[in-house]
Each structure stands twice: as structure tokens, then as C-alpha cells.
Amino acid sequence: MSNIEKYNAAFIETFRVSEGDLPELKYQVVPAWDSVGHMQLMAALEEAFAIELDIDDIIDFSSYEKGKEILVKYQVAL
């Protein structure tokens, strides 16, 4: 599985959305992406990429697109 497939899968499985919804996905736009869902997503991404996200990055992770930018810091090429 490629990194982008892992990334997409984390969102799809955590929030039960379709792949077509991902580019526009933002924090609190879908009911499942609340504070609890946010931490579930962070845990899924940390597990998928074997990384530990910094607290500032967890807070800044506000959308599907912003998440891509943040993961670059952890040498995750999407």
C-alpha cells in the first residue's frame, strides 16, 4: 500500500467518508471529525506511518490538505 493510500484509508476508516470527500474534508465539517474523532485519526496516522506527531502538529492538523503538509515534516512523502 502506498503512503497516499495509507493516508486516505486513515480518513476513510476513521470518519466513514468516501474517497471523493477527502480533498474538501476539514475539522468539524463532518460530525465524526470532532475532538474524539480527531484523536482517533492522529492515532491511526501514527500507527500507519510509525511516527509520533508533535502536539503542535496535532493541533494544526485541521484538514485533509493541511495534514499532507504536516506529514512532510516526518519524512512521509504523499
PDB file of C-alpha atoms in Angstrom:
ATOM      1  CA  MET A   1       0.000   0.000   0.000  1.00  0.00           C
ATOM      2  CA  SER A   2       1.406   3.403  -0.940  1.00  0.00           C
ATOM      3  CA  ASN A   3       1.658   6.269   1.551  1.00  0.00           C
ATOM      4  CA  ILE A   4      -1.235   8.158  -0.039  1.00  0.00           C
ATOM      5  CA  GLU A   5      -3.369   5.001   0.156  1.00  0.00           C
ATOM      6  CA  LYS A   6      -2.500   4.640   3.861  1.00  0.00           C
ATOM      7  CA  TYR A   7      -3.268   8.318   4.431  1.00  0.00           C
ATOM      8  CA  ASN A   8      -6.620   8.095   2.662  1.00  0.00           C
ATOM      9  CA  ALA A   9      -7.507   4.864   4.448  1.00  0.00           C
ATOM     10  CA  ALA A  10      -6.976   6.503   7.849  1.00  0.00           C
ATOM     11  CA  PHE A  11      -9.550   9.196   6.979  1.00  0.00           C
ATOM     12  CA  ILE A  12     -11.998   6.805   5.313  1.00  0.00           C
ATOM     13  CA  GLU A  13     -11.927   4.301   8.170  1.00  0.00           C
ATOM     14  CA  THR A  14     -11.977   6.886  10.962  1.00  0.00           C
ATOM     15  CA  PHE A  15     -14.702   9.140   9.579  1.00  0.00           C
ATOM     16  CA  ARG A  16     -16.636   6.720   7.321  1.00  0.00           C
ATOM     17  CA  VAL A  17     -16.396   9.040   4.305  1.00  0.00           C
ATOM     18  CA  SER A  18     -15.784   8.254   0.656  1.00  0.00           C
ATOM     19  CA  GLU A  19     -12.507   8.920  -1.115  1.00  0.00           C
ATOM     20  CA  GLY A  20     -14.212  11.637  -3.160  1.00  0.00           C
ATOM     21  CA  ASP A  21     -14.949  13.592   0.042  1.00  0.00           C
ATOM     22  CA  LEU A  22     -11.317  13.749   1.143  1.00  0.00           C
ATOM     23  CA  PRO A  23      -9.943  16.813  -0.697  1.00  0.00           C
ATOM     24  CA  GLU A  24     -12.517  19.115   0.936  1.00  0.00           C
ATOM     25  CA  LEU A  25     -12.508  17.454   4.354  1.00  0.00           C
ATOM     26  CA  LYS A  26     -11.934  19.802   7.290  1.00  0.00           C
ATOM     27  CA  TYR A  27     -12.107  19.531  11.069  1.00  0.00           C
ATOM     28  CA  GLN A  28     -15.692  19.623  12.382  1.00  0.00           C
ATOM     29  CA  VAL A  29     -17.221  19.702   8.871  1.00  0.00           C
ATOM     30  CA  VAL A  30     -18.372  16.100   9.234  1.00  0.00           C
ATOM     31  CA  PRO A  31     -19.900  15.005  12.552  1.00  0.00           C
ATOM     32  CA  ALA A  32     -17.324  12.233  13.039  1.00  0.00           C
ATOM     33  CA  TRP A  33     -14.413  14.701  12.942  1.00  0.00           C
ATOM     34  CA  ASP A  34     -14.938  16.070  16.413  1.00  0.00           C
ATOM     35  CA  SER A  35     -12.296  16.130  19.160  1.00  0.00           C
ATOM     36  CA  VAL A  36     -12.568  12.384  19.785  1.00  0.00           C
ATOM     37  CA  GLY A  37     -12.502  11.597  16.071  1.00  0.00           C
ATOM     38  CA  HIS A  38      -9.505  13.879  15.697  1.00  0.00           C
ATOM     39  CA  MET A  39      -7.504  11.894  18.232  1.00  0.00           C
ATOM     40  CA  GLN A  40      -8.585   8.628  16.595  1.00  0.00           C
ATOM     41  CA  LEU A  41      -7.286   9.950  13.268  1.00  0.00           C
ATOM     42  CA  MET A  42      -3.987  11.025  14.837  1.00  0.00           C
ATOM     43  CA  ALA A  43      -3.543   7.566  16.371  1.00  0.00           C
ATOM     44  CA  ALA A  44      -4.345   5.898  13.038  1.00  0.00           C
ATOM     45  CA  LEU A  45      -1.792   8.061  11.224  1.00  0.00           C
ATOM     46  CA  GLU A  46       0.890   7.489  13.860  1.00  0.00           C
ATOM     47  CA  GLU A  47       0.365   3.751  13.556  1.00  0.00           C
ATOM     48  CA  ALA A  48       0.198   3.728   9.751  1.00  0.00           C
ATOM     49  CA  PHE A  49       3.439   5.684   9.357  1.00  0.00           C
ATOM     50  CA  ALA A  50       5.274   4.634  12.553  1.00  0.00           C
ATOM     51  CA  ILE A  51       5.644   8.248  13.690  1.00  0.00           C
ATOM     52  CA  GLU A  52       4.832  10.271  16.795  1.00  0.00           C
ATOM     53  CA  LEU A  53       3.143  13.559  15.997  1.00  0.00           C
ATOM     54  CA  ASP A  54       4.151  16.621  17.986  1.00  0.00           C
ATOM     55  CA  ILE A  55       1.334  18.246  19.980  1.00  0.00           C
ATOM     56  CA  ASP A  56       1.573  21.428  17.873  1.00  0.00           C
ATOM     57  CA  ASP A  57       1.143  19.384  14.708  1.00  0.00           C
ATOM     58  CA  ILE A  58      -1.854  17.580  16.193  1.00  0.00           C
ATOM     59  CA  ILE A  59      -3.466  20.937  16.946  1.00  0.00           C
ATOM     60  CA  ASP A  60      -2.613  22.352  13.492  1.00  0.00           C
ATOM     61  CA  PHE A  61      -3.946  19.268  11.681  1.00  0.00           C
ATOM     62  CA  SER A  62      -7.179  20.961  10.598  1.00  0.00           C
ATOM     63  CA  SER A  63      -7.884  19.465   7.185  1.00  0.00           C
ATOM     64  CA  TYR A  64      -7.022  16.654   4.794  1.00  0.00           C
ATOM     65  CA  GLU A  65      -4.765  19.009   2.818  1.00  0.00           C
ATOM     66  CA  LYS A  66      -3.069  20.520   5.900  1.00  0.00           C
ATOM     67  CA  GLY A  67      -2.317  17.009   7.098  1.00  0.00           C
ATOM     68  CA  LYS A  68      -0.328  16.342   3.939  1.00  0.00           C
ATOM     69  CA  GLU A  69       1.834  19.388   4.684  1.00  0.00           C
ATOM     70  CA  ILE A  70       2.380  18.305   8.279  1.00  0.00           C
ATOM     71  CA  LEU A  71       3.407  14.756   7.373  1.00  0.00           C
ATOM     72  CA  VAL A  72       6.218  16.102   5.183  1.00  0.00           C
ATOM     73  CA  LYS A  73       7.960  17.130   8.435  1.00  0.00           C
ATOM     74  CA  TYR A  74       8.022  13.459   9.377  1.00  0.00           C
ATOM     75  CA  GLN A  75       9.536  12.389   6.050  1.00  0.00           C
ATOM     76  CA  VAL A  76       6.231  10.916   4.872  1.00  0.00           C
ATOM     77  CA  ALA A  77       6.027  11.522   1.125  1.00  0.00           C
ATOM     78  CA  LEU A  78       2.445  11.521  -0.137  1.00  0.00           C
TER      79      LEU A  78
END
